[in-house]
XYZ file of C-alpha atoms in Angstrom:
460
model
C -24.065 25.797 27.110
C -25.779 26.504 23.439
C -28.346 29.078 23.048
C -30.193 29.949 20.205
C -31.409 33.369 18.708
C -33.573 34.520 15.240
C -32.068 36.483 12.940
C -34.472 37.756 9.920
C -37.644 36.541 8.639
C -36.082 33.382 6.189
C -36.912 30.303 6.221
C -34.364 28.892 8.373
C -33.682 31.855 10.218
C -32.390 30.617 13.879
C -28.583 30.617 14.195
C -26.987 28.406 17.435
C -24.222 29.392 19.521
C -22.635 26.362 21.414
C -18.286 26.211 22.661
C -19.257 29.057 25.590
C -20.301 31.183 22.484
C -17.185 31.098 20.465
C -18.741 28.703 17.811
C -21.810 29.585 15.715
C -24.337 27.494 13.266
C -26.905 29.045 11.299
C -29.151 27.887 8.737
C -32.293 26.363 11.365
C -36.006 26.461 10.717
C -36.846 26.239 14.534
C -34.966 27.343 18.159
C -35.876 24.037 19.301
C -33.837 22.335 16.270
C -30.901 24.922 16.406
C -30.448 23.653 20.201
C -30.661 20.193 19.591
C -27.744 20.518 17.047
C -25.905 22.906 19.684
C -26.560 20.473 22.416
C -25.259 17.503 20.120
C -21.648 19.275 19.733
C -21.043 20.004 22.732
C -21.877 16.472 24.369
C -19.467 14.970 20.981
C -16.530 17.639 22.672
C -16.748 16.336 26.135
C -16.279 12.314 25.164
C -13.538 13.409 22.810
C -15.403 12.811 19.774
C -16.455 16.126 18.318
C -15.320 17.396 15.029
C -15.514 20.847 13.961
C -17.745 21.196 11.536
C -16.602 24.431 9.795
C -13.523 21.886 8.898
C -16.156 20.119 6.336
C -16.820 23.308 4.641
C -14.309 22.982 2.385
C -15.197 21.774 -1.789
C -14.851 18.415 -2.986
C -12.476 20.186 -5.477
C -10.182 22.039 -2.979
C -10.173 18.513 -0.849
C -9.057 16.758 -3.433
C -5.779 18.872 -3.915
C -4.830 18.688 -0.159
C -5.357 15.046 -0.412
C -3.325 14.492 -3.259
C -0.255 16.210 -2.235
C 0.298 13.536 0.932
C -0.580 9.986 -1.723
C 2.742 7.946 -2.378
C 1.357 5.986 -5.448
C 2.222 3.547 -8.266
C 2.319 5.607 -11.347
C -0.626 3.346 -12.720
C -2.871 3.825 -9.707
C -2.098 7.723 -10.104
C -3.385 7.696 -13.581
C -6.383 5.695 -12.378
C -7.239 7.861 -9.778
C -7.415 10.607 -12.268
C -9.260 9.228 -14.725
C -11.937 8.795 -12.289
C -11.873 11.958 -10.431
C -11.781 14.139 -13.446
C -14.354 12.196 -15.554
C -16.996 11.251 -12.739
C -16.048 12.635 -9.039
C -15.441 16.641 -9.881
C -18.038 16.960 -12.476
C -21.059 15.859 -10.077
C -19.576 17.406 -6.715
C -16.808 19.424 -7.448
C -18.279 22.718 -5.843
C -20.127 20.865 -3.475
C -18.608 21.125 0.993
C -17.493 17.922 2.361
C -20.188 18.598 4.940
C -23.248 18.534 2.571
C -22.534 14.704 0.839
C -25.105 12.517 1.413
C -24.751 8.657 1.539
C -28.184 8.176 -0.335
C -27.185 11.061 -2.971
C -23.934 9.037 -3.570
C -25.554 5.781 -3.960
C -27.920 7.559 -6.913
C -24.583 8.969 -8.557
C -22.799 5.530 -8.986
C -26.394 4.180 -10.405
C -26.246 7.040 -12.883
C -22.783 6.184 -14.293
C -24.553 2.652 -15.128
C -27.422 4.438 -16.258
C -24.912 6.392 -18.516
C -23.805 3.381 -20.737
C -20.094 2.641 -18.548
C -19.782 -0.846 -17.222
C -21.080 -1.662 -13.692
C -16.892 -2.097 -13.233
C -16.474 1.149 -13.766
C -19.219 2.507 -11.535
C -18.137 0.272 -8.980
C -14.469 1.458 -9.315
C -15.439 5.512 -9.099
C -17.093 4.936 -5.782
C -14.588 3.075 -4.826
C -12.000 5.986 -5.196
C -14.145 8.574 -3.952
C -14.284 6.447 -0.933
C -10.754 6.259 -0.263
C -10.952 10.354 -0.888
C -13.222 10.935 1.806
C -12.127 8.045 3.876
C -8.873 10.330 4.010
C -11.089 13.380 5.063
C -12.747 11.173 7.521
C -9.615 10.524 9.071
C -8.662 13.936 9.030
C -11.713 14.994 11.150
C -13.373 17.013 8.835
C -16.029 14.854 8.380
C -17.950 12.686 11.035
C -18.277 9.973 8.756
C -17.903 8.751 5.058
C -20.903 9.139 3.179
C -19.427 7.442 0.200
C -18.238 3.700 2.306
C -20.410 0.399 0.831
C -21.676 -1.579 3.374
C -20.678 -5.170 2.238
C -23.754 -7.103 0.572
C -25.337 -4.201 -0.344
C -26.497 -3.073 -3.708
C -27.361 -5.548 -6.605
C -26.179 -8.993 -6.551
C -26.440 -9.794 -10.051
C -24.952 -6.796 -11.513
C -21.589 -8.208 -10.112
C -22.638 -12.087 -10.830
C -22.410 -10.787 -14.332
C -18.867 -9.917 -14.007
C -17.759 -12.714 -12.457
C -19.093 -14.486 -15.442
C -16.893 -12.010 -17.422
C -13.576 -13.062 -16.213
C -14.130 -17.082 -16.871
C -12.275 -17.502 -19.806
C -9.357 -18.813 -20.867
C -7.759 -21.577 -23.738
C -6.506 -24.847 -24.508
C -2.945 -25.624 -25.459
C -3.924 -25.718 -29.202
C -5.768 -22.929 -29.027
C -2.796 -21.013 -27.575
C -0.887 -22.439 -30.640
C -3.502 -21.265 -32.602
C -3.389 -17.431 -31.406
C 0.126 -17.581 -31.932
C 0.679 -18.994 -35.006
C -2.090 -16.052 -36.619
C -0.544 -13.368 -34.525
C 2.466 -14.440 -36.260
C 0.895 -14.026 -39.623
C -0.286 -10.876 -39.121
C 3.323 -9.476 -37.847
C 4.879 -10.802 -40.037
C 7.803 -12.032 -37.798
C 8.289 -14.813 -35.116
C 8.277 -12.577 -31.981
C 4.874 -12.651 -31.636
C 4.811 -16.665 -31.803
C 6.962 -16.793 -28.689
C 5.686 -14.342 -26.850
C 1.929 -15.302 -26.556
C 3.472 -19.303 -25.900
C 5.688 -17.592 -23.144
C 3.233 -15.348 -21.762
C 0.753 -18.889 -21.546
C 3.230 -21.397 -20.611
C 4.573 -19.401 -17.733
C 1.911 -16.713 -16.528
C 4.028 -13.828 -16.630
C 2.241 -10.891 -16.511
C 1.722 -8.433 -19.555
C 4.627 -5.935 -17.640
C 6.903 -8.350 -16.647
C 7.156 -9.734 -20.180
C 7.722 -5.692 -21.900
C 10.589 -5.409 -19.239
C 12.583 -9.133 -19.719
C 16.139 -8.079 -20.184
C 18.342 -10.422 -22.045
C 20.262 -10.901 -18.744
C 17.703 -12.459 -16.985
C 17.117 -15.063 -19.721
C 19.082 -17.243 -18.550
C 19.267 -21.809 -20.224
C 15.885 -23.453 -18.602
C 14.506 -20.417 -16.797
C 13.834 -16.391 -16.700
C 14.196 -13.906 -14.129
C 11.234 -11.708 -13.238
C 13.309 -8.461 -11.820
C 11.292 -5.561 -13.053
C 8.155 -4.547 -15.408
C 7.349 -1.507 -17.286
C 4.284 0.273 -16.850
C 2.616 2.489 -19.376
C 0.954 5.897 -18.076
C -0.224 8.189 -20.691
C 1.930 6.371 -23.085
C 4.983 6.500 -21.466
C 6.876 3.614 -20.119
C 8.154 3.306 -16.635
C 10.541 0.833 -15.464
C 8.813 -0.471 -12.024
C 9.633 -4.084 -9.681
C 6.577 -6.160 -10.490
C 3.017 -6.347 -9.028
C 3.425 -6.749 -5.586
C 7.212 -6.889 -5.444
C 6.691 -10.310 -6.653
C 9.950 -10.926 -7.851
C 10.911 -14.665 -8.822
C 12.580 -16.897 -11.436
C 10.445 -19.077 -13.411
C 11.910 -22.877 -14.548
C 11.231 -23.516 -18.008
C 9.828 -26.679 -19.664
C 12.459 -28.247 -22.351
C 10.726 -26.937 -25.013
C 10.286 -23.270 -23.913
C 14.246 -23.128 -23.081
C 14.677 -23.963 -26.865
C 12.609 -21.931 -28.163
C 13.733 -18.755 -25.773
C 17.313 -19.330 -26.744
C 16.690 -19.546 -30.221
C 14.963 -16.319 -29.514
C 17.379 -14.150 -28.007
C 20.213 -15.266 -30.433
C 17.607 -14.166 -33.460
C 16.863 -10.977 -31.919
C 19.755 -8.170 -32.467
C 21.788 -6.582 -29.376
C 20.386 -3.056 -28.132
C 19.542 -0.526 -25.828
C 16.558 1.246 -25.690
C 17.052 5.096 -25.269
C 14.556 5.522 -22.279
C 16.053 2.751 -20.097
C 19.298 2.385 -22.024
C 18.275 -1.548 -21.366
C 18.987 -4.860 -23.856
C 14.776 -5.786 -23.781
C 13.894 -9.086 -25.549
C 10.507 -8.185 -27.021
C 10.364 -4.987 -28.638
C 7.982 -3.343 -30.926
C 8.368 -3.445 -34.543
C 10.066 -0.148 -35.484
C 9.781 0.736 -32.303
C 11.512 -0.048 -28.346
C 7.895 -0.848 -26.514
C 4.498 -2.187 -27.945
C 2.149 -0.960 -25.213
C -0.716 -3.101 -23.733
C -3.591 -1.595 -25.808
C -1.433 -1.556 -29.317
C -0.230 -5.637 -28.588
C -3.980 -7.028 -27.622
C -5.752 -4.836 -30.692
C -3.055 -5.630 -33.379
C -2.195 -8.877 -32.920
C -3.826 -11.141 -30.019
C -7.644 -9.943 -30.350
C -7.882 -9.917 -34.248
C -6.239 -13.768 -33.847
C -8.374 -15.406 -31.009
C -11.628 -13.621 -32.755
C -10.975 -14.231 -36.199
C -11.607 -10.485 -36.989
C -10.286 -7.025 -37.037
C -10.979 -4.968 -33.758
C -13.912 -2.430 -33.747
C -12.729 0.726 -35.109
C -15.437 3.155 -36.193
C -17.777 2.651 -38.645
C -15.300 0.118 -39.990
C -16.719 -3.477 -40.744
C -15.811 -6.118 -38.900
C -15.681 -8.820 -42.004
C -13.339 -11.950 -41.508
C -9.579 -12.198 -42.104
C -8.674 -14.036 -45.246
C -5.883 -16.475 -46.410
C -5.001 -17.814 -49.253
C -3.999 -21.222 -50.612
C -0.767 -21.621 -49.272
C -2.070 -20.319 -45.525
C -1.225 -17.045 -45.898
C -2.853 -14.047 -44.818
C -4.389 -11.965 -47.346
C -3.134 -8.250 -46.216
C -4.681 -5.393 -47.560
C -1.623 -3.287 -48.760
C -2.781 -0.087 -50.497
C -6.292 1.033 -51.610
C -7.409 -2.747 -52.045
C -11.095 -3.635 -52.436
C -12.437 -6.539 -50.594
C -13.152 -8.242 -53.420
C -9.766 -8.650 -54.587
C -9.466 -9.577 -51.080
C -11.723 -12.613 -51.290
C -10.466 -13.324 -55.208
C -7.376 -14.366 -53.469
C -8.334 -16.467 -50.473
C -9.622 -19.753 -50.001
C -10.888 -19.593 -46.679
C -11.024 -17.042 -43.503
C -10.209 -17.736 -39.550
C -12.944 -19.261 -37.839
C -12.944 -17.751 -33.971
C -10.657 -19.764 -31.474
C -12.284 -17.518 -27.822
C -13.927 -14.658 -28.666
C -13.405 -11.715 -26.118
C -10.131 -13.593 -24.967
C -7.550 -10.803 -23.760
C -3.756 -11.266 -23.538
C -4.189 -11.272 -19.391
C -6.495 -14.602 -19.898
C -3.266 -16.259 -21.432
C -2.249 -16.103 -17.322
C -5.577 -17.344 -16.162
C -5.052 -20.151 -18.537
C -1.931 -20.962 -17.324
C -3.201 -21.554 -13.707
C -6.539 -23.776 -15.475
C -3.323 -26.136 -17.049
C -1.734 -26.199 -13.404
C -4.896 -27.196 -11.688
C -5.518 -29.561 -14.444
C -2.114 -30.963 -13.816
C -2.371 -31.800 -10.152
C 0.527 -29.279 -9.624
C 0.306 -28.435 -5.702
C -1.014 -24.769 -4.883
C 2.094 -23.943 -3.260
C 3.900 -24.241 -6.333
C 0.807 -22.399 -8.016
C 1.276 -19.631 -5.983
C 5.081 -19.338 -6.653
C 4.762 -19.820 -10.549
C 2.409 -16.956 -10.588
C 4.058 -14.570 -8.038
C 1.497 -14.705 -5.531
C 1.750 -15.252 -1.538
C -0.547 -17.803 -0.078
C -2.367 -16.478 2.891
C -3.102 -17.404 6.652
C -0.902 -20.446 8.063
C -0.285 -22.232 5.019
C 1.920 -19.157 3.924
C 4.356 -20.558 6.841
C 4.052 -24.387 6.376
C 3.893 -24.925 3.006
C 7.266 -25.423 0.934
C 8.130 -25.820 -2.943
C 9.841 -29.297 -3.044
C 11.404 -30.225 -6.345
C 9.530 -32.305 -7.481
C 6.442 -30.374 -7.302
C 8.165 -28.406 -10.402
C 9.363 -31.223 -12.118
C 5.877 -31.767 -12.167
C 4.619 -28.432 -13.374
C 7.532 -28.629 -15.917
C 6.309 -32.160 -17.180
C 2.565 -31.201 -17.213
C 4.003 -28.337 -19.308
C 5.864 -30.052 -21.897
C 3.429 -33.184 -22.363
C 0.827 -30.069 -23.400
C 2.887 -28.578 -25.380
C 3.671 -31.721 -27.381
C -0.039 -32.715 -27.550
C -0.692 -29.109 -29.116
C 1.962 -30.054 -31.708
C 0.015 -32.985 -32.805
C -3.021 -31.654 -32.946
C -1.776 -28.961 -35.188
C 0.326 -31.479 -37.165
C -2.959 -33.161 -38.656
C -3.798 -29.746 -39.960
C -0.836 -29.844 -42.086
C 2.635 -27.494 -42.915
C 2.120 -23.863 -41.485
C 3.194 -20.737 -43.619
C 5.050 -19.286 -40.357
C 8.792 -20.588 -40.304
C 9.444 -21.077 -36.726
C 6.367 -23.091 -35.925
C 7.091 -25.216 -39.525
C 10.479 -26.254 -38.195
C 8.233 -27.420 -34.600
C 6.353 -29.998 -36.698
C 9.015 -31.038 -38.802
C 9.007 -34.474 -36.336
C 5.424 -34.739 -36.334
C 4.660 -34.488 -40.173
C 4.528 -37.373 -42.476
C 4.743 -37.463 -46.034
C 2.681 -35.019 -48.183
C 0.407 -35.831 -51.015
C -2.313 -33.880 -53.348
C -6.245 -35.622 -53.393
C -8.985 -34.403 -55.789
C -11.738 -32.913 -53.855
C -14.140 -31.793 -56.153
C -14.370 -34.111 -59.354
C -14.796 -32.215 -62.417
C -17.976 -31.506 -63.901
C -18.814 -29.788 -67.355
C -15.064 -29.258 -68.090
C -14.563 -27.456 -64.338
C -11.271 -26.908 -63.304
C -10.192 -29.835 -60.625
C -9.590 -28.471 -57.582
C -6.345 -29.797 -55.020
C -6.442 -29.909 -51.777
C -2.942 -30.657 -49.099
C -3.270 -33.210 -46.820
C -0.743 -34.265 -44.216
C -0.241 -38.035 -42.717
C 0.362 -36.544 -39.525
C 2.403 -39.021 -37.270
């Protein structure tokens, strides 16, 4: 039975002893308050639900540690994790007992991250994790129940309409040609070119293209068998996103362009795998995921340089033979322009490399291609009963494979009335589709100008 006694003239002086005595609380403005809470424990230890609160006087901080020692993570989700713990979680409650979080308190932390400038993702994702934490402590009894769990529907709707509005887009075959012929320009070698058309015309993810082995290219398809992931900037040799391991046909076109790939690039092993990779880095065994989208793919689907600084974000130029003007050296921008006829006009601004996937499952669904073979292409599992019932019959990737090739033809066409391109593996792609060449007047002279020439192409 809990009985109460005062102890000093404080504010909350009244201290409760419940368990028979052997258990204490103090910290009570009233006896009649300090017997209620007694009372409470006591009736939670007879139905077997009582946990002991001195259990949830333990930090945030020193939590934390215990709870990390027993997590069995991707190396990824590790770094995640501690991104968000050390630049949001331990900062606000570090020094703060499990026992004192409040559910209204946590909601007013997440708002402040918003209120902080960080995207309503982010916000979203550090409650998210410091849910799981003291989910964890939850289940360990040393809390009754998580402050920090979102009830579902809660919270403001069109904070995440706004990111669903985010992830919507993705590009048309010619635009995919596009990116990769100008990502090809600015590399200055074909690698690039194949990888963006590989990465759209077969959805691999951004890992499971770093980690393609020459092995596992093999005449008309490519073995997904492993990815590498890059933590802190090293890279770890991993099985894909959920295990989804899977070999992917390739369209006729993509089988000659793949082989003409591997035979171009040279034989060797990287020294932190000791593995034959197909797309490697110039100078380099890897490109990471941040160095690939900001030096080649972003600066090519927006037409401009990423933000960097105070640097300007002024068009990229080429010249009159479709060439990129590079700034080599300490290069004004007016020699720049002096030597360029005309800059890139955007193709999808904000596209990343990962949209090159979601595009690839817009073409499929454009295509008619059944979701089960969807689902396969991709690497995903289908849920519920159709997981059991529904099968990948040939046909169904003929039909992805024709749907494929008949857009990557149409792309050719469409870039063929554009005329000759200055990068030599696409040039020798629209050999077939380029007619004859001739040079027009477009400007007539006037007051002894200089006439201008222009290239057109009879595109067939």
């Amino acid at each position: 039975m809990a009985w109460a006694e005062k102890r000093g003239n404080s504010e909350r002086p009244w201290r409760v002893k419940y368990m028979g005595g052997k258990l204490t609380r103090s910290g009570f403005a009233t006896k009649q308050e300090a017997l209620d809470w007694g009372r409470v424990q006591e009736a939670e230890a007879r139905a077997r639900r009582w946990n002991d609160p001195r259990k949830g006087d333990i930090t945030v901080a020193q939590w934390i540690i215990e709870w990390s020692q027993g997590q069995d993570l991707a190396e990824t989700t590790v770094q995640n994790y501690t991104y968000m713990i050390r630049a949001f979680i331990l900062p606000h409650f570090g020094d703060r007992a499990l026992s004192s979080l409040d559910a209204l308190e946590i909601q007013a932390w997440e708002k402040g991250i918003r209120a902080r400038g960080y995207a309503p993702s982010v916000a979203a994702k550090a409650r998210s994790v410091f849910g799981t934490i003291l989910g964890d402590a939850e289940t360990a009894k040393r809390l009754a129940s998580n402050p920090a769990r979102k009830r579902r529907g809660r919270g403001r709707q069109d904070i995440h309409a706004a990111e669903d509005a985010e992830e919507s887009l993705w590009l048309t075959e010619f635009e995919v040609l596009s990116a990769a012929e100008r990502a090809s320009m600015i590399s200055g070698r074909p690698d690039e070119f194949v990888e963006i058309v590989l990465r759209a015309y077969t959805g691999m993810r951004g890992g499971e293209i770093r980690g393609l082995e020459r092995k596992y290219c093999k005449l008309g398809s490519i073995r997904v068998e492993c990815q590498l992931r890059e933590v802190d900037g090293v890279f770890i040799k991993a099985p894909p996103k959920h295990n989804s391991r899977r070999t992917i046909p390739l369209p006729p076109f993509l089988t000659a362009l793949m082989s003409d790939h591997v035979k171009r690039v040279p034989r060797g092993k990287c020294d932190c795998h000791g593995n034959d990779y197909v797309f490697r880095a110039q100078g380099g065994p890897h490109l990471g995921r941040t160095n690939f989208a900001n030096r080649y793919f972003r600066p090519a689907v927006d037409g401009l340089p990423v933000p960097y600084k105070d640097r300007p974000r002024l068009p990229l130029l080429v010249n009159d033979q479709g060439r990129l003007v590079i700034r080599r050296g300490r290069v004004s921008r007016e020699w720049m322009e002096d030597r360029a006829v005309a800059c890139w006009r955007p193709l999808v601004e904000g596209a990343t490399p990962h949209d090159l996937r979601h595009s690839h499952k817009t073409w499929m669904i454009g295509d008619g291609v059944p979701q089960v073979a969807q689902y396969e292409r991709l690497g995903h599992k289908m849920a519920g009963i159709d997981r059991i019932y529904s099968h990948v019959a040939p046909e169904f990737r003929q039909q992805l494979l024709d749907g494929m090739q008949k857009r990557w033809e149409r792309s050719l066409r469409a870039r063929a009335r554009k005329g000759p391109s200055s990068v030599p593996v696409l040039q020798a792609l629209l050999e077939p589709y380029l007619g004859p060449w001739e040079l027009s007047s477009q400007i007539p002279p006037i007051g002894g100008a200089t006439i201008l020439t222009m290239q057109t192409a009879q595109a067939v």
